[in-house]
Coordinates of C-alpha atoms (C1' of nucleotides) and ligand atoms in Angstrom, one line a residue:
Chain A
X21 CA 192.4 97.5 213.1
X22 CA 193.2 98.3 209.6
X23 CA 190.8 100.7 207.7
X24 CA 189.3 98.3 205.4
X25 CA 188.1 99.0 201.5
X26 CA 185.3 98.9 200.2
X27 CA 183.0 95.8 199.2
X28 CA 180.9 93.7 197.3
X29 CA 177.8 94.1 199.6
X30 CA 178.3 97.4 201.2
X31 CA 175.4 99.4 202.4
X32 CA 176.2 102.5 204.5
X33 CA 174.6 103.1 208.0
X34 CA 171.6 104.7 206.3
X35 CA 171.1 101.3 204.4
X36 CA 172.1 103.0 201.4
X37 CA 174.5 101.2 198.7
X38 CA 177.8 102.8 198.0
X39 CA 178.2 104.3 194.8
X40 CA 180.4 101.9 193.0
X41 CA 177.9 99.0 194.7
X42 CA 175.3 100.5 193.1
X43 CA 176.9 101.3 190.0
X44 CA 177.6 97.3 189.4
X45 CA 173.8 96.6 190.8
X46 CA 172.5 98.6 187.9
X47 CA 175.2 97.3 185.2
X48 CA 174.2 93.5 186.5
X49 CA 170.7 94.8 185.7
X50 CA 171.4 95.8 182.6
X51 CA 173.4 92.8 181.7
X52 CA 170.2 90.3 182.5
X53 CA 168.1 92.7 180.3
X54 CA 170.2 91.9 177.7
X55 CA 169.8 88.5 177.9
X56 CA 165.9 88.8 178.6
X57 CA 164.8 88.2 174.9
X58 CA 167.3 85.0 174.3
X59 CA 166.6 83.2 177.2
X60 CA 162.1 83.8 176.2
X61 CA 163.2 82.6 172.6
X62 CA 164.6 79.5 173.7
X63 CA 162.3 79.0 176.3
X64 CA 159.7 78.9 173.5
X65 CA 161.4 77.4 170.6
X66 CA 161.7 74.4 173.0
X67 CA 158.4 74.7 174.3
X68 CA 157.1 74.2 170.2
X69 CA 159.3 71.5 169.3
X70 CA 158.3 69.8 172.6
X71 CA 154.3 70.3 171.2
X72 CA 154.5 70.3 167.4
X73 CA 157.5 68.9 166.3
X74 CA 159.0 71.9 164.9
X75 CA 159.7 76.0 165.5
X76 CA 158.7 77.9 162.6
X77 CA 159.3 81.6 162.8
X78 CA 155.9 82.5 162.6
X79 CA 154.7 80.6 165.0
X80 CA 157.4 82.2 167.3
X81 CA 156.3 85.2 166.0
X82 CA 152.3 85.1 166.7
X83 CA 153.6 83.6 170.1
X84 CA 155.7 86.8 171.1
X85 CA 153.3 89.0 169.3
X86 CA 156.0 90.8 167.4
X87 CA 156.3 90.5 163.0
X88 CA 157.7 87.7 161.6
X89 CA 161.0 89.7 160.5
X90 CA 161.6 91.0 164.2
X91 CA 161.8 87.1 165.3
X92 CA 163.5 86.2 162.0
X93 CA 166.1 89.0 163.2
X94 CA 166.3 87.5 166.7
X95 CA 166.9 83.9 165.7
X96 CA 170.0 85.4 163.8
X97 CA 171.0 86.5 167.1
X98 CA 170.1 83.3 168.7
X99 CA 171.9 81.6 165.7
X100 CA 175.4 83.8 166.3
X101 CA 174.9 83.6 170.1
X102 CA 175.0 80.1 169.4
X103 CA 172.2 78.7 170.9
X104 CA 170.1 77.7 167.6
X105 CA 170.4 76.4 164.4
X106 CA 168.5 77.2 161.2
X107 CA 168.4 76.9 157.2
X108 CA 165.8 78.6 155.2
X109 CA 162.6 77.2 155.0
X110 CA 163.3 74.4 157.3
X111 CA 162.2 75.6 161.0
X112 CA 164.7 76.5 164.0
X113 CA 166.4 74.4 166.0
X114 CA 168.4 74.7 169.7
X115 CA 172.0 73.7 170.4
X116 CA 173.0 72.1 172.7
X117 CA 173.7 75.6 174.4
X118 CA 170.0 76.6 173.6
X119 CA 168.8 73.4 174.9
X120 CA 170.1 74.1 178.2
X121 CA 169.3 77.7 178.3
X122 CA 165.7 77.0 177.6
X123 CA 165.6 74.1 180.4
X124 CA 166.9 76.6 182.7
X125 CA 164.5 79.3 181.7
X126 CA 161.7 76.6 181.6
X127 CA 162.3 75.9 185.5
X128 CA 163.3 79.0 186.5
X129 CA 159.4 80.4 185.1
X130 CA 157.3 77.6 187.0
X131 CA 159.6 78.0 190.2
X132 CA 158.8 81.9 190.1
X133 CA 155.0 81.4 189.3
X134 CA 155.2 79.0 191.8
X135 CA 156.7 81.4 194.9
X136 CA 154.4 84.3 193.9
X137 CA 151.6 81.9 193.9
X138 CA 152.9 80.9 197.1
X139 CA 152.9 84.2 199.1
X140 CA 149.4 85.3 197.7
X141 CA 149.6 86.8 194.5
X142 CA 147.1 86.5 191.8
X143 CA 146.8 83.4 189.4
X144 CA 147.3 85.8 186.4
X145 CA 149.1 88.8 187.9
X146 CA 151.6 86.3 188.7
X147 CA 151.9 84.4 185.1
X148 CA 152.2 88.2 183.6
X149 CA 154.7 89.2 186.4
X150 CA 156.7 86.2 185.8
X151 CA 157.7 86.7 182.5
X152 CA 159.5 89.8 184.0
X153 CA 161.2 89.0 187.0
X154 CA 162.3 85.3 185.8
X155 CA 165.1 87.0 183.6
X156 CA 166.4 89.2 187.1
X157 CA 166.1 86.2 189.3
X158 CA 170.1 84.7 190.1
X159 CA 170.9 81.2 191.0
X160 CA 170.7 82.1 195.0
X161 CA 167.6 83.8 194.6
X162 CA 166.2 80.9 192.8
X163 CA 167.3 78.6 194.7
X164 CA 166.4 80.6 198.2
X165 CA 162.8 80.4 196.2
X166 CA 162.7 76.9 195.9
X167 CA 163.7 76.2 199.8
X168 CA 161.0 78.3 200.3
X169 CA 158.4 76.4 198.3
X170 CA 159.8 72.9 200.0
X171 CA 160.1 73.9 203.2
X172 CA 156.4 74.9 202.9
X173 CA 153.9 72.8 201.1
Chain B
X9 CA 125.6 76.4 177.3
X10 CA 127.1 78.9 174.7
X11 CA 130.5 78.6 173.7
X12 CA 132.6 81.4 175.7
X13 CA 135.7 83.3 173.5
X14 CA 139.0 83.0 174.9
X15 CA 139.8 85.6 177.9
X16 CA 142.4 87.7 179.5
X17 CA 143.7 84.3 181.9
X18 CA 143.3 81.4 179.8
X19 CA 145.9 78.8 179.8
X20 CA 144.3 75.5 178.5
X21 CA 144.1 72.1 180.4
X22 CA 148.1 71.3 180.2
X23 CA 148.7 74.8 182.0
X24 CA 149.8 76.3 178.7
X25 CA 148.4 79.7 177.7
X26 CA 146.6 80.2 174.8
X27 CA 148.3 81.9 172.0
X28 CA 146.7 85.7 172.7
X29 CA 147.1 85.3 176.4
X30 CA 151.1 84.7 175.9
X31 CA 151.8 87.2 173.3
X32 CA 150.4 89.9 175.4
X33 CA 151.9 89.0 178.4
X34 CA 154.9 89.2 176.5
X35 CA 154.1 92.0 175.0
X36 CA 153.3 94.0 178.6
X37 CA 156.8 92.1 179.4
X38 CA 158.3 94.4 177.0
X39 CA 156.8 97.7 178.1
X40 CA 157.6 97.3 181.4
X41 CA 161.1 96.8 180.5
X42 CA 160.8 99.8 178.3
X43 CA 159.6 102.1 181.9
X44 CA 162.3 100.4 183.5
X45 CA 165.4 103.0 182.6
X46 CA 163.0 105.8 183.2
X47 CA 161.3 104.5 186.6
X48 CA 165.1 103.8 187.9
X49 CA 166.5 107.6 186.8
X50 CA 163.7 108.9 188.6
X51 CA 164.4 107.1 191.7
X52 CA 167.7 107.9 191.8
X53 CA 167.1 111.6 190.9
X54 CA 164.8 111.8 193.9
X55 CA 167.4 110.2 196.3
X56 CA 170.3 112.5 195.1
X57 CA 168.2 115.9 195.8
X58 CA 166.7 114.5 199.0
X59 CA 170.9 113.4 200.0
X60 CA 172.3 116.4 198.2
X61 CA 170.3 119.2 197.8
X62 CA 170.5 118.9 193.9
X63 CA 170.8 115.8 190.9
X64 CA 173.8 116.9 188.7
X65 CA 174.3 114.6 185.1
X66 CA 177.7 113.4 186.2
X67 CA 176.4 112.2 189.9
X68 CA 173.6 110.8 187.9
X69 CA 176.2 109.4 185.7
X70 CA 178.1 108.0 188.6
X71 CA 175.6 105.9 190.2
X72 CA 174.2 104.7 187.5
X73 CA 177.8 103.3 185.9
X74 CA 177.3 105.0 182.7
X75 CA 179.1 107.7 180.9
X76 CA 177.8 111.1 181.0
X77 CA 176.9 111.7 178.0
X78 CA 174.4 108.5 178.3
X79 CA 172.9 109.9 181.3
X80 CA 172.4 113.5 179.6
X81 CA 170.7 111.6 176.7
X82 CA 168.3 109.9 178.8
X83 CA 167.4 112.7 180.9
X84 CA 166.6 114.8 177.2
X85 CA 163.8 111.5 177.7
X86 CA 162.6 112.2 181.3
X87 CA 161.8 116.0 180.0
X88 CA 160.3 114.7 176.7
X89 CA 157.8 112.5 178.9
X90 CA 157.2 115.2 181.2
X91 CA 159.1 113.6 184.4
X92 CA 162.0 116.1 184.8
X93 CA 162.8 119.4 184.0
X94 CA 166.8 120.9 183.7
X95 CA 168.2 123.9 182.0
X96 CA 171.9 123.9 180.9
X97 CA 174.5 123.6 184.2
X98 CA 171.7 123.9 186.7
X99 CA 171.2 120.3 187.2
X100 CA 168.0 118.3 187.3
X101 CA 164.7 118.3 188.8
X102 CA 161.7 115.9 188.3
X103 CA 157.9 117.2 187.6
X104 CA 155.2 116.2 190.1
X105 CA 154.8 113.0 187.8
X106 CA 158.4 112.6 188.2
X107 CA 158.4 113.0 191.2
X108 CA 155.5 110.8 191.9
X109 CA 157.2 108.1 189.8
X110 CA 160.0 108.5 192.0
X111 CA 158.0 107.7 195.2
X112 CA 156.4 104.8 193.7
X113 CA 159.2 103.2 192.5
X114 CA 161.3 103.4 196.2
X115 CA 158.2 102.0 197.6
X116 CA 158.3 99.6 195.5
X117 CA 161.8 99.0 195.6
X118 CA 161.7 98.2 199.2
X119 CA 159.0 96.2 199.2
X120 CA 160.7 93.9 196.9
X121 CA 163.5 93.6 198.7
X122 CA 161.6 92.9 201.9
X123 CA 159.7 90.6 200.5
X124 CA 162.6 88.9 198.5
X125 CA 164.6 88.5 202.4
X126 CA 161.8 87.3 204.0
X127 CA 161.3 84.5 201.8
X128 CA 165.1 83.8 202.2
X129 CA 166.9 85.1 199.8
X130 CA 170.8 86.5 200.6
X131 CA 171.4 90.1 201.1
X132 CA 173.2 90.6 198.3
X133 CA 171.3 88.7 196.0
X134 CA 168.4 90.4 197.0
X135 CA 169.4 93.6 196.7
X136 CA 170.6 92.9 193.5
X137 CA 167.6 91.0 192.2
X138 CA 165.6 93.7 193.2
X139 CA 166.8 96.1 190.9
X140 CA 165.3 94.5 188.3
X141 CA 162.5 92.8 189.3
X142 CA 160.9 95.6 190.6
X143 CA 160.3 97.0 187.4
X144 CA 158.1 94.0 186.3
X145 CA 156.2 93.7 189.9
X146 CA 152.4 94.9 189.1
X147 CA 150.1 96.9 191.8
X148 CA 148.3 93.6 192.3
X149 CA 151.7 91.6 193.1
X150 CA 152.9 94.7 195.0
X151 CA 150.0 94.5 197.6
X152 CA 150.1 90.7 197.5
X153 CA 153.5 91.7 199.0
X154 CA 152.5 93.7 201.0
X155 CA 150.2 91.5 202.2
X156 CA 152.2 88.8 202.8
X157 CA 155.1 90.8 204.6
X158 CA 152.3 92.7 206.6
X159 CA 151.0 89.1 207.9
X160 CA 153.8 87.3 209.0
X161 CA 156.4 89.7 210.4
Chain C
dT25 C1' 149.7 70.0 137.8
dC26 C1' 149.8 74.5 138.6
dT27 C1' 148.1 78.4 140.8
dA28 C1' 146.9 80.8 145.0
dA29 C1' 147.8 81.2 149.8
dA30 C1' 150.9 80.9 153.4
dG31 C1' 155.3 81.2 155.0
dT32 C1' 160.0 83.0 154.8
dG33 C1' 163.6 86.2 153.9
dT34 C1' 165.5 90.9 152.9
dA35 C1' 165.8 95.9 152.8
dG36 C1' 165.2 100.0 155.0
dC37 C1' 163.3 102.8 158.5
dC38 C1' 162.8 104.3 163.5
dT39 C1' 163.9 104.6 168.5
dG40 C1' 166.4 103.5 172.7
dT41 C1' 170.6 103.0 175.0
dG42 C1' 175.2 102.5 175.1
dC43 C1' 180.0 104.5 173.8
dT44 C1' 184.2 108.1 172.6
dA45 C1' 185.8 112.4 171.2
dC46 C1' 185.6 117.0 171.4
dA47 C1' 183.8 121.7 172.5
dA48 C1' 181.9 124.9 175.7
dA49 C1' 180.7 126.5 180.2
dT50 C1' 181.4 126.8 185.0
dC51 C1' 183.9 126.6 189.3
dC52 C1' 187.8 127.1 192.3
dA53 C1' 192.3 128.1 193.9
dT54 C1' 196.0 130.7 193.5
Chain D
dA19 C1' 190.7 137.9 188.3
dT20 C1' 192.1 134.4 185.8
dG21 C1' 193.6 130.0 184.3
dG22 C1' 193.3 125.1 184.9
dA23 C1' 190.3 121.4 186.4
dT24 C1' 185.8 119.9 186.3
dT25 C1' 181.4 119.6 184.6
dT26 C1' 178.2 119.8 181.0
dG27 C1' 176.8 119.6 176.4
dT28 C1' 177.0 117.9 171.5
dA29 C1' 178.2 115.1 167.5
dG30 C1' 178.6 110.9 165.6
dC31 C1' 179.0 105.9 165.9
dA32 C1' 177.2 101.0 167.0
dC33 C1' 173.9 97.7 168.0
dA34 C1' 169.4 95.7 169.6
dG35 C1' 164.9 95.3 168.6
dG36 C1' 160.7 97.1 166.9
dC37 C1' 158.1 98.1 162.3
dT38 C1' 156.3 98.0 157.0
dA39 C1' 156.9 96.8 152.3
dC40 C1' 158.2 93.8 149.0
dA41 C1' 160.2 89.6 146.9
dC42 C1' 160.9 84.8 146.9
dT43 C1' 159.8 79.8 148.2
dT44 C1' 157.1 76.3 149.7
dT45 C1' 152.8 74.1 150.4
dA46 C1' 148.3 72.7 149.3
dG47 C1' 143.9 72.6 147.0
dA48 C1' 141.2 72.6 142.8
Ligands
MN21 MN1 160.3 86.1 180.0
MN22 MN1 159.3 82.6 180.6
MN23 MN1 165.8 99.2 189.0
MN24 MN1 165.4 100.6 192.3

DNA sequence: TCTAAAGTGTAGCCTGTGCTACAAATCCAT
DNA sequence: ATGGATTTGTAGCACAGGCTACACTTTAGA
């Protein structure tokens, strides 16, 4: 049998990842980090304009519990990222982009609350923990999560 | 009945926290991701003596899919927050706090994992997965875990 | 209406975490 | 033992994401 290279999912004997595994583990890690604050800012500039009507930056800002010029900073981003809209004065306001972000992010929280809920963890350790772990959580996981929940109600 | 203040839990009838309650969950959000680069270097530092015998910048480096001169930088951090120690081409050793940190976090990182396959989640994803999430997993969610993995094996 | 409060935006600072380029030290093989 | 390869360290840059201070706009109440 030809010696084979090595791949995606390798673990050694020990159960230990290969280096260049691990390597992309940790930059994958990274990456999602990266996209942590976005994916909260659309998830809650939705979840105003869904209650009030509108996103204002301070509102986003008492929300976060950051300054009003570190989420007027971030909603540039969000704006050259291209997932929100915005003209001075008048309130901030998702693409379409944004929009679909902010759904994802909105299911993707209550399906994690939901699974720690699930296998015992504490009403508000879990709403704290969530706000975490929903940005690390990939399409399999989530969706092993919500097999989980169905399969068991 | 007198009129209670708003409290650490609260989310209000439509499951919604109230505006405090969200901003510092948020807020402990962020400084959990801000132990996150520390709590994985000590991990790995740990694992590369205990493999090797010693934790050199460029191994460090290695695994982690980062230049050196990244890796050097943060480790000038580990000895600033009293985790590690290192003097100049001898390599790197953690403090008792280091290595404390270490322990806790492979714990933890296994425990995740576990808990992540038992619920159905693939391998890879959950190795993955793990390498973030376990940075935002509290002592109260880590013993639900526990718990939970402990219960039904 | 018009003034004061609230909201918004900008400037400038800091730290953390990445990078490349280069310099210095160490290690190894001849 | 020494010179080239490797490792380590440093300098300097960029950008994200915090902050405060200050200026400008809008809103609302007297
Ligand atoms: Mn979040
Ligand atoms: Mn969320
Ligand atoms: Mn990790
Ligand atoms: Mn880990």
């Amino acid at each position: 049998m030809a010696p084979r290279t090595a791949q995606a999912g390798d673990d050694d004997a020990s159960g230990m990842p290969t280096e260049p595994t691990q390597a992309r583990r940790f930059g994958k890690a990274r990456t999602a980090q990266a996209h942590a604050l976005l994916e909260d800012y659309a998830e809650l500039i939705a979840d105003l304009i869904a209650t009030g009507g509108e996103a204002r930056p301070t509102d986003i800002a008492r929300r976060l519990g950051v300054s009003h010029a570190t989420a007027i900073k971030t909603i540039a981003r969000l704006k050259r990222e291209g997932l929100a809209t915005a003209r001075p004065y008048r309130g901030v306001f998702l693409t379409e982009a944004g929009e679909a972000l902010a759904q994802r992010m909105k299911a993707r929280h209550r399906i994690v609350v939901d699974l720690l809920l699930r296998v015992g963890v504490p009403a508000e350790a879990a709403e704290q923990d969530a706000e975490g772990i929903e940005h690390h959580v990939s399409d399999a996981t989530l969706a092993a999560f919500a097999a989980f929940l169905a399969a068991k109600p």
